Backbone as ProteinMPNN parsed JSONL, in Angstrom:
{"seq_chain_A": "MNLRRIHVIKDIIYREGDRSLDRPITRVAACAVLLNPAVQRSSLDLDDLIVLGADLGAHLMPHALAMLTQPVVGYGKAAMVGVLGETEHAAALLHPQMGKPIRAAIGGGKAVIPSNSKVCGVDSVIDVPMGHKDDPWSFDEMDTMSVMVPRAPRPDEIVVVIVLSDGCRPMARV", "coords_chain_A": {"N_chain_A": [[53.646, -10.771, 111.461], [54.11, -7.702, 110.164], [55.213, -6.87, 107.415], [56.618, -4.363, 105.358], [58.58, -4.201, 103.415], [61.458, -5.937, 102.065], [64.856, -5.354, 101.968], [67.854, -5.832, 100.369], [71.338, -5.641, 100.512], [74.337, -5.908, 98.783], [77.745, -5.929, 99.085], [80.75, -5.936, 97.537], [84.115, -6.156, 97.996], [87.04, -5.344, 96.391], [89.432, -3.978, 96.393], [91.557, -2.225, 98.665], [92.462, 0.879, 99.639], [95.364, 1.398, 97.831], [95.757, -1.207, 97.098], [95.177, -4.462, 95.771], [92.987, -7.016, 96.909], [93.689, -10.35, 98.128], [91.577, -12.068, 97.703], [88.214, -11.268, 96.828], [86.104, -9.675, 99.274], [82.96, -10.255, 100.571], [80.137, -8.605, 101.763], [76.948, -8.698, 103.165], [73.835, -7.198, 103.701], [70.777, -7.87, 105.022], [67.654, -6.533, 105.205], [64.722, -5.838, 106.995], [61.744, -4.073, 106.756], [59.292, -3.067, 108.812], [56.043, -2.666, 110.315], [55.887, -1.221, 113.493], [54.753, -3.019, 116.063], [54.457, -2.255, 118.698], [53.949, 0.436, 118.886], [51.271, 1.303, 118.73], [50.014, 0.656, 121.115], [49.423, 0.791, 124.676], [50.638, -0.855, 126.482], [53.462, -2.01, 128.337], [54.609, -4.413, 127.916], [56.732, -6.461, 126.083], [56.83, -8.943, 124.951], [55.762, -9.984, 122.537], [57.369, -8.74, 120.65], [59.812, -9.93, 121.177], [59.389, -12.592, 120.348], [58.856, -12.014, 117.685], [61.377, -11.159, 116.904], [62.843, -13.568, 116.652], [61.388, -14.717, 114.538], [61.932, -12.844, 112.519], [64.716, -13.148, 112.257], [64.834, -15.77, 111.21], [63.423, -15.332, 108.848], [64.957, -13.428, 107.436], [67.503, -14.562, 107.036], [67.71, -16.496, 104.812], [67.584, -14.7, 102.642], [69.936, -13.212, 102.987], [71.959, -15.209, 102.967], [71.706, -16.225, 100.388], [73.066, -14.42, 98.859], [75.743, -14.774, 99.288], [78.745, -16.468, 98.344], [80.697, -17.792, 99.608], [81.574, -19.382, 102.781], [80.123, -18.097, 105.846], [81.907, -15.839, 107.828], [81.87, -13.655, 109.545], [79.489, -11.721, 111.522], [76.665, -9.549, 112.261], [74.156, -7.376, 113.718], [71.353, -5.095, 113.7], [69.045, -2.43, 114.533], [66.788, 0.074, 113.484], [64.635, 2.263, 114.879], [61.62, 3.87, 114.23], [60.583, 7.271, 114.966], [58.313, 7.258, 116.635], [58.615, 5.124, 118.229], [60.548, 3.212, 120.668], [63.891, 2.78, 121.961], [64.02, 0.416, 123.381], [62.277, -1.232, 122.036], [63.773, -2.063, 119.863], [65.747, -3.483, 121.254], [64.246, -5.626, 122.284], [63.615, -7.0, 119.942], [66.171, -7.664, 118.907], [67.803, -8.986, 120.874], [66.901, -11.206, 122.812], [66.008, -13.562, 121.297], [66.671, -13.559, 118.542], [69.213, -14.41, 117.731], [69.339, -17.231, 117.686], [68.013, -18.38, 115.286], [69.73, -17.212, 113.402], [72.235, -18.333, 113.965], [71.571, -21.029, 113.536], [71.084, -21.041, 110.78], [73.622, -20.619, 109.717], [75.0, -22.731, 110.602], [76.232, -22.771, 113.151], [78.165, -20.612, 115.259], [79.555, -19.321, 117.758], [80.163, -16.997, 119.1], [78.946, -13.98, 120.642], [76.55, -12.056, 118.895], [77.393, -9.066, 117.537], [75.75, -5.894, 118.056], [73.666, -3.018, 117.296], [71.589, -0.172, 117.874], [69.054, 2.339, 117.341], [66.867, 5.176, 117.749], [65.343, 6.917, 115.173], [64.978, 9.02, 112.224], [63.437, 8.926, 108.919], [65.41, 7.648, 106.235], [67.796, 7.416, 107.631], [71.13, 6.429, 108.624], [72.689, 3.497, 109.825], [75.377, 2.135, 111.651], [76.384, -1.056, 111.475], [77.763, -3.205, 113.675], [80.302, -5.699, 113.305], [81.547, -8.97, 113.984], [83.731, -11.815, 114.446], [82.229, -14.983, 113.877], [82.686, -17.118, 115.589], [84.847, -16.569, 117.292], [85.242, -14.224, 119.594], [87.479, -12.714, 120.096], [88.914, -12.396, 117.822], [90.373, -10.056, 116.158], [90.562, -9.215, 113.492], [88.113, -9.477, 112.208], [86.505, -7.601, 113.369], [84.55, -4.978, 112.617], [82.551, -2.616, 110.738], [79.47, -2.225, 108.948], [77.944, 0.191, 107.15], [74.572, 1.003, 106.882], [71.704, 1.945, 105.054], [68.303, 2.221, 104.494], [66.358, 3.173, 101.931], [63.707, 5.523, 102.304], [62.882, 4.692, 104.832], [63.243, 4.2, 108.405], [59.748, 4.738, 108.624], [57.834, 6.863, 110.872], [56.311, 5.036, 112.459], [57.543, 2.603, 112.171], [59.988, -0.106, 112.109], [63.297, -0.859, 111.203], [65.013, -3.737, 110.7], [68.172, -5.21, 110.669], [70.358, -7.633, 109.394], [73.678, -8.528, 109.122], [76.045, -10.232, 107.199], [79.284, -11.597, 106.587], [81.867, -12.797, 104.428], [84.49, -12.669, 105.003], [87.322, -10.998, 106.554], [88.196, -7.658, 107.778], [89.18, -5.584, 105.056], [92.525, -5.945, 104.088], [93.36, -6.481, 106.699], [95.547, -6.292, 109.431], [96.198, -5.863, 112.043]], "CA_chain_A": [[54.694, -9.85, 111.05], [53.532, -6.773, 109.198], [56.336, -6.387, 106.604], [56.402, -3.466, 104.219], [59.536, -4.548, 102.372], [62.773, -6.505, 102.35], [65.883, -4.643, 101.195], [69.11, -6.574, 100.503], [72.493, -4.909, 99.996], [75.526, -6.74, 98.617], [78.936, -5.095, 98.938], [81.913, -6.765, 97.224], [85.312, -5.321, 98.109], [88.155, -5.879, 95.602], [90.652, -3.232, 96.691], [91.57, -1.346, 99.837], [93.534, 1.828, 99.345], [95.961, 1.16, 96.509], [96.13, -2.622, 97.012], [94.165, -5.467, 95.471], [92.882, -8.064, 97.921], [93.969, -11.703, 97.643], [90.277, -12.506, 97.2], [87.197, -10.289, 97.212], [85.341, -9.89, 100.513], [81.561, -9.905, 100.35], [79.297, -8.302, 102.923], [75.54, -8.634, 102.782], [72.887, -6.729, 104.716], [69.373, -8.18, 104.741], [66.916, -5.574, 106.018], [63.267, -5.927, 107.004], [61.046, -2.86, 107.157], [58.01, -3.551, 109.3], [55.265, -1.846, 111.23], [56.242, -1.457, 114.888], [53.506, -3.369, 116.749], [54.407, -1.672, 120.042], [53.626, 1.863, 118.818], [49.841, 1.587, 118.86], [49.429, 0.172, 122.364], [49.967, 1.422, 125.87], [51.289, -1.869, 127.307], [54.919, -2.022, 128.363], [55.008, -5.786, 127.645], [57.373, -6.565, 124.774], [56.986, -10.358, 124.625], [55.488, -10.235, 121.12], [58.542, -8.308, 119.888], [60.851, -10.947, 121.382], [59.047, -13.683, 119.43], [59.025, -11.468, 116.346], [62.819, -11.144, 116.622], [63.209, -14.897, 116.146], [60.763, -14.855, 113.218], [62.682, -12.009, 111.577], [65.994, -13.804, 112.008], [64.582, -16.89, 110.301], [62.944, -14.813, 107.568], [66.0, -12.67, 106.729], [68.721, -15.323, 106.746], [67.806, -17.0, 103.431], [67.87, -13.576, 101.745], [71.355, -12.873, 103.131], [72.815, -16.326, 102.55], [71.625, -16.376, 98.929], [73.965, -13.457, 98.231], [77.132, -15.143, 99.581], [79.238, -17.675, 97.675], [81.664, -18.39, 100.528], [81.008, -19.529, 104.127], [80.058, -16.928, 106.722], [82.998, -15.682, 108.784], [81.479, -12.657, 110.532], [78.091, -11.318, 111.506], [76.226, -8.45, 113.109], [72.728, -7.07, 113.588], [71.016, -3.741, 114.145], [67.661, -2.004, 114.309], [66.467, 1.496, 113.508], [63.243, 2.415, 115.295], [61.036, 5.153, 113.877], [60.523, 8.199, 116.093], [57.206, 6.98, 117.553], [58.979, 3.956, 119.022], [61.551, 3.316, 121.735], [65.082, 1.951, 121.823], [63.737, -0.898, 123.964], [61.632, -2.045, 121.006], [64.885, -2.678, 119.136], [66.38, -4.47, 122.143], [63.386, -6.81, 122.351], [63.751, -7.718, 118.677], [67.533, -8.1, 118.612], [68.612, -9.706, 121.855], [66.571, -12.477, 123.453], [65.8, -14.768, 120.486], [67.059, -13.453, 117.136], [70.47, -15.101, 117.455], [69.184, -18.672, 117.457], [67.852, -18.713, 113.865], [70.917, -16.785, 112.654], [73.246, -19.381, 114.168], [71.096, -22.257, 112.881], [71.218, -20.886, 109.324], [75.03, -20.69, 109.299], [75.579, -23.95, 111.144], [77.071, -22.492, 114.315], [78.284, -19.232, 115.721], [79.749, -19.387, 119.21], [80.35, -15.658, 119.662], [77.81, -13.067, 120.7], [76.388, -11.304, 117.649], [77.434, -7.633, 117.848], [74.526, -5.214, 117.633], [73.524, -1.583, 117.481], [70.21, 0.271, 117.629], [68.791, 3.747, 117.601], [65.617, 5.78, 117.311], [65.787, 7.839, 114.132], [64.035, 9.398, 111.182], [63.526, 8.318, 107.595], [66.674, 7.749, 105.501], [68.959, 7.43, 108.526], [72.16, 5.406, 108.436], [73.145, 2.848, 111.057], [76.602, 1.351, 111.533], [76.157, -2.388, 112.022], [79.05, -3.785, 114.069], [80.501, -7.092, 112.93], [82.601, -9.702, 114.659], [83.882, -13.204, 114.021], [81.084, -15.758, 114.342], [83.063, -18.085, 116.625], [85.918, -16.094, 118.174], [85.049, -12.793, 119.866], [88.772, -12.049, 120.232], [89.565, -12.303, 116.52], [90.259, -8.634, 115.852], [90.484, -8.948, 112.054], [86.712, -9.437, 111.775], [85.808, -6.484, 114.014], [84.374, -3.962, 111.59], [81.165, -2.167, 110.626], [78.887, -1.972, 107.632], [76.948, 1.257, 107.246], [73.378, 0.592, 106.145], [70.567, 2.861, 104.958], [67.211, 1.707, 103.672], [65.627, 4.355, 101.443], [62.314, 5.741, 102.728], [62.598, 3.939, 106.054], [61.939, 3.796, 108.906], [58.711, 5.735, 108.866], [57.722, 7.04, 112.326], [55.715, 3.883, 113.142], [58.189, 1.395, 111.658], [61.315, -0.541, 112.556], [64.141, -1.536, 110.22], [65.885, -4.725, 111.328], [69.261, -5.505, 109.736], [71.322, -8.69, 109.685], [74.838, -8.427, 108.239], [76.939, -11.391, 107.121], [80.5, -11.348, 105.822], [82.648, -14.006, 104.162], [85.905, -12.382, 105.238], [87.652, -10.022, 107.595], [88.413, -6.31, 107.237], [90.15, -5.577, 103.951], [93.925, -5.684, 104.451], [93.517, -6.548, 108.16], [96.908, -6.63, 109.849], [96.404, -5.384, 113.412]], "C_chain_A": [[54.11, -8.978, 109.929], [54.667, -6.111, 108.395], [55.868, -5.42, 105.525], [57.336, -3.838, 103.083], [60.76, -5.246, 102.948], [63.743, -5.793, 101.415], [67.198, -5.378, 101.446], [70.215, -5.789, 99.807], [73.673, -5.876, 99.924], [76.696, -5.833, 98.291], [80.122, -6.017, 98.716], [83.131, -5.854, 97.17], [86.468, -6.02, 97.394], [89.488, -5.24, 95.962], [90.471, -2.464, 97.992], [92.75, -0.415, 99.656], [94.058, 1.557, 97.944], [96.313, -0.31, 96.287], [94.93, -3.5, 96.649], [94.161, -6.51, 96.585], [93.226, -9.413, 97.306], [92.708, -12.344, 97.075], [89.247, -11.459, 97.628], [86.517, -10.682, 98.526], [83.92, -9.407, 100.245], [80.869, -9.707, 101.69], [77.872, -8.15, 102.417], [74.737, -8.12, 103.97], [71.482, -7.079, 104.237], [68.545, -7.374, 105.73], [65.412, -5.803, 105.883], [62.705, -4.598, 107.485], [59.641, -3.301, 107.564], [57.332, -2.537, 110.206], [55.665, -2.21, 112.649], [54.958, -1.761, 115.666], [53.37, -2.729, 118.129], [53.972, -0.215, 120.043], [52.167, 2.146, 119.153], [49.218, 1.138, 120.176], [50.105, 0.818, 123.56], [50.715, 0.438, 126.764], [52.807, -1.745, 127.232], [55.475, -3.41, 128.06], [55.551, -5.896, 126.219], [57.555, -8.014, 124.323], [56.733, -10.657, 123.147], [56.652, -9.782, 120.242], [59.689, -9.309, 120.024], [60.622, -12.117, 120.427], [59.246, -13.236, 117.986], [60.502, -11.414, 115.954], [63.296, -12.473, 116.063], [62.638, -15.109, 114.752], [61.524, -14.058, 112.164], [64.045, -12.618, 111.248], [65.84, -14.942, 111.012], [64.178, -16.409, 108.912], [64.057, -14.131, 106.76], [67.199, -13.516, 106.301], [68.773, -15.919, 105.338], [68.109, -15.892, 102.417], [69.357, -13.223, 101.796], [72.25, -13.984, 102.596], [72.808, -16.532, 101.038], [72.614, -15.469, 98.201], [75.444, -13.777, 98.463], [77.51, -16.411, 98.821], [80.261, -18.414, 98.534], [81.011, -18.541, 101.907], [81.057, -18.235, 104.927], [81.218, -16.966, 107.714], [82.577, -14.737, 109.91], [80.015, -12.299, 110.415], [77.832, -10.158, 112.442], [74.744, -8.21, 112.881], [72.468, -5.677, 114.132], [69.534, -3.494, 113.911], [67.581, -0.493, 114.394], [64.971, 1.602, 113.785], [62.775, 3.804, 114.895], [60.732, 5.962, 115.123], [59.317, 8.02, 117.018], [57.493, 5.798, 118.47], [60.036, 4.269, 120.059], [62.758, 2.44, 121.409], [64.823, 0.543, 122.341], [62.99, -1.805, 122.985], [62.698, -2.759, 120.176], [65.537, -3.761, 119.979], [65.564, -5.756, 122.211], [63.493, -7.644, 121.074], [65.123, -8.372, 118.531], [68.115, -9.103, 119.591], [68.107, -11.067, 122.327], [66.545, -13.701, 122.536], [66.284, -14.698, 119.046], [68.304, -14.265, 116.804], [70.319, -16.566, 117.1], [68.956, -19.005, 115.983], [69.026, -18.254, 112.994], [71.982, -17.869, 112.749], [72.844, -20.683, 113.471], [71.32, -22.188, 111.37], [72.662, -20.986, 108.854], [75.73, -21.915, 109.873], [76.527, -23.718, 112.297], [77.079, -21.027, 114.656], [78.354, -19.22, 117.228], [79.806, -18.007, 119.862], [79.033, -14.887, 119.69], [77.754, -12.291, 119.384], [76.39, -9.822, 118.003], [76.179, -6.935, 117.33], [74.59, -3.721, 117.928], [72.065, -1.238, 117.242], [70.105, 1.752, 117.91], [67.374, 4.093, 117.176], [66.012, 6.872, 116.326], [64.668, 8.146, 113.145], [64.282, 8.647, 109.891], [64.895, 8.618, 106.975], [67.897, 7.88, 106.403], [69.902, 6.28, 108.18], [72.479, 4.807, 109.798], [74.415, 2.073, 110.75], [76.362, 0.028, 112.248], [77.518, -2.974, 112.385], [79.115, -5.254, 113.677], [81.639, -7.677, 113.748], [82.657, -11.114, 114.122], [82.772, -14.042, 114.632], [81.432, -16.723, 115.484], [84.049, -17.554, 117.656], [85.769, -14.595, 118.436], [86.354, -12.014, 119.992], [89.546, -12.007, 118.923], [89.361, -10.885, 115.993], [90.068, -8.333, 114.368], [89.048, -8.84, 111.547], [85.921, -8.317, 112.431], [85.755, -5.314, 113.041], [82.932, -3.469, 111.655], [80.762, -2.127, 109.165], [77.823, -0.914, 107.839], [75.788, 0.922, 106.327], [72.328, 1.691, 106.208], [69.539, 2.212, 104.054], [66.392, 2.917, 103.215], [64.166, 4.349, 101.895], [61.924, 4.944, 103.959], [63.602, 4.335, 107.131], [60.972, 4.981, 108.989], [58.507, 5.823, 110.378], [57.177, 5.834, 113.09], [56.318, 2.558, 112.695], [59.491, 1.085, 112.39], [62.017, -1.153, 111.35], [65.062, -2.461, 111.004], [66.895, -5.177, 110.285], [70.092, -6.665, 110.265], [72.435, -8.566, 108.657], [75.654, -9.71, 108.35], [78.139, -11.018, 106.269], [81.229, -12.666, 105.599], [84.147, -13.766, 104.353], [86.082, -11.349, 106.328], [87.712, -8.617, 106.99], [89.38, -6.398, 106.065], [91.537, -5.171, 104.455], [94.145, -5.705, 105.971], [94.937, -7.003, 108.512], [97.222, -6.116, 111.251], [96.246, -6.549, 114.371]], "O_chain_A": [[53.678, -9.479, 108.891], [55.037, -4.964, 108.646], [54.85, -5.642, 104.869], [56.943, -3.8, 101.917], [61.054, -5.158, 104.14], [63.48, -5.649, 100.221], [67.614, -5.534, 102.594], [70.059, -5.334, 98.674], [73.968, -6.578, 100.892], [76.645, -5.06, 97.335], [80.472, -6.799, 99.6], [83.172, -4.9, 96.394], [86.834, -7.143, 97.74], [90.541, -5.869, 95.854], [89.354, -2.102, 98.362], [93.894, -0.855, 99.535], [93.289, 1.494, 96.985], [97.086, -0.628, 95.384], [93.822, -3.306, 97.15], [95.21, -6.844, 97.137], [93.072, -9.603, 96.1], [92.766, -13.074, 96.086], [89.397, -10.835, 98.678], [86.377, -11.863, 98.84], [83.707, -8.298, 99.757], [80.995, -10.514, 102.611], [77.63, -7.547, 101.372], [74.938, -8.556, 105.103], [71.052, -6.636, 103.172], [68.707, -7.508, 106.943], [64.898, -5.944, 104.774], [63.142, -4.063, 108.504], [58.894, -3.844, 106.75], [57.98, -1.664, 110.784], [55.772, -3.392, 112.976], [54.157, -0.858, 115.905], [52.266, -2.671, 118.671], [53.654, 0.324, 121.103], [51.871, 3.148, 119.805], [48.001, 1.231, 120.336], [51.221, 1.326, 123.461], [51.367, 0.86, 127.72], [53.362, -1.413, 126.184], [56.69, -3.573, 127.955], [54.898, -5.473, 125.265], [58.343, -8.287, 123.418], [57.419, -11.496, 122.563], [56.898, -10.38, 119.194], [60.451, -9.509, 119.078], [61.557, -12.578, 119.773], [59.749, -13.998, 117.16], [60.836, -11.605, 114.784], [64.069, -12.503, 115.106], [63.328, -15.627, 113.874], [61.736, -14.536, 111.05], [64.474, -12.602, 110.094], [66.629, -15.063, 110.074], [64.554, -17.018, 107.91], [64.091, -14.247, 105.535], [67.843, -13.207, 105.299], [69.829, -15.846, 104.71], [68.818, -16.128, 101.438], [69.967, -12.962, 100.759], [73.195, -13.719, 101.852], [73.809, -16.97, 100.471], [72.958, -15.728, 97.048], [76.311, -13.117, 97.89], [76.692, -17.319, 98.673], [80.644, -19.54, 98.215], [79.999, -17.894, 102.178], [81.923, -17.387, 104.71], [81.476, -17.986, 108.353], [82.88, -14.977, 111.079], [79.375, -12.525, 109.388], [78.653, -9.824, 113.296], [74.149, -8.772, 111.962], [73.25, -5.143, 114.919], [68.863, -4.237, 113.196], [68.208, 0.138, 115.245], [64.148, 1.096, 113.022], [63.443, 4.798, 115.18], [60.632, 5.407, 116.217], [59.309, 8.595, 118.106], [56.715, 5.502, 119.377], [60.378, 5.427, 120.298], [62.644, 1.469, 120.662], [65.352, -0.424, 121.793], [63.067, -3.028, 123.101], [62.538, -3.929, 119.828], [65.845, -4.84, 119.474], [66.126, -6.852, 122.197], [63.464, -8.873, 121.135], [65.221, -9.513, 118.079], [68.857, -9.994, 119.178], [68.867, -12.032, 122.239], [67.005, -14.771, 122.934], [66.302, -15.731, 118.377], [68.427, -14.761, 115.684], [71.089, -17.092, 116.297], [69.666, -19.864, 115.46], [69.286, -18.854, 111.951], [72.559, -18.276, 111.74], [73.687, -21.359, 112.882], [71.707, -23.182, 110.756], [72.914, -21.391, 107.719], [76.925, -22.109, 109.652], [77.537, -24.412, 112.409], [76.127, -20.296, 114.379], [77.329, -19.119, 117.903], [79.526, -17.873, 121.053], [78.137, -15.112, 118.876], [78.788, -11.916, 118.832], [75.486, -9.357, 118.698], [75.614, -7.323, 116.307], [75.431, -3.239, 118.687], [71.376, -1.93, 116.492], [70.93, 2.342, 118.608], [66.763, 3.404, 116.359], [66.911, 7.665, 116.605], [63.568, 7.601, 113.229], [65.208, 7.843, 109.783], [65.458, 9.695, 107.166], [68.927, 8.404, 105.977], [69.519, 5.303, 107.536], [72.534, 5.518, 110.801], [74.517, 1.426, 109.708], [76.164, -0.01, 113.463], [78.341, -3.215, 111.502], [78.109, -5.964, 113.712], [82.568, -6.975, 114.148], [81.744, -11.562, 113.428], [82.409, -13.833, 115.789], [80.554, -17.099, 116.26], [84.082, -18.045, 118.784], [86.133, -13.782, 117.586], [86.339, -10.783, 119.994], [90.715, -11.623, 118.912], [88.305, -10.558, 115.45], [89.478, -7.312, 114.017], [88.802, -8.168, 110.546], [84.762, -8.104, 112.075], [86.783, -4.735, 112.689], [82.179, -3.87, 112.543], [81.599, -2.011, 108.27], [76.896, -1.11, 108.625], [75.977, 0.601, 105.153], [72.089, 2.289, 107.257], [69.868, 1.714, 102.977], [65.798, 3.608, 104.042], [63.49, 3.32, 101.872], [60.764, 4.562, 104.114], [64.707, 4.767, 106.805], [61.354, 6.084, 109.379], [58.964, 4.94, 111.103], [57.54, 5.626, 114.247], [55.684, 1.51, 112.822], [60.011, 1.887, 113.165], [61.403, -1.879, 110.569], [65.806, -2.01, 111.876], [66.529, -5.492, 109.153], [70.482, -6.682, 111.432], [72.171, -8.505, 107.457], [75.917, -10.206, 109.446], [78.027, -10.219, 105.339], [81.218, -13.545, 106.461], [84.971, -14.568, 103.914], [85.118, -10.889, 106.94], [87.328, -8.411, 105.838], [90.305, -7.209, 106.088], [91.687, -4.173, 105.16], [95.031, -5.011, 106.471], [95.45, -7.975, 107.956], [98.39, -5.953, 111.604], [96.378, -6.373, 115.583]]}, "name": "protein", "num_of_chains": 1, "seq": "MNLRRIHVIKDIIYREGDRSLDRPITRVAACAVLLNPAVQRSSLDLDDLIVLGADLGAHLMPHALAMLTQPVVGYGKAAMVGVLGETEHAAALLHPQMGKPIRAAIGGGKAVIPSNSKVCGVDSVIDVPMGHKDDPWSFDEMDTMSVMVPRAPRPDEIVVVIVLSDGCRPMARV"}
């Protein structure tokens, strides 16, 4: 894994609109900025990215969990691929194996981990979808966290993001 940096964002929400929340909701995004190993080769084989996805999940989870004081309720993941890469590079990282170390770190997670990806330039923003870790039909946890990592992704890089939340949408009532 050719990491350039880890960037962690902690967002604590105390109020929504003009109302105070019963308890603050914390969302954390743990982001890895790494060289895209698929950019420099002509092979269409993405097996190394699939394995790398599991490694990244295991590597990022301690950074995210260290920022939470309450149990994980919701989660999501995303990847931003620099313009020399492909959307499929993100898919290889996010889908086949990344979920296993995420679920292991939180002690479960029955629901599919919502995800998003795109090819983009430096300083782009990605909306990371979130859902309840065990119940895909729990609407209160369906939300997004917008994430930007300064100076990333460079054209030959990928930014991988894991988002954890200890609560639902602020003032959820739908």
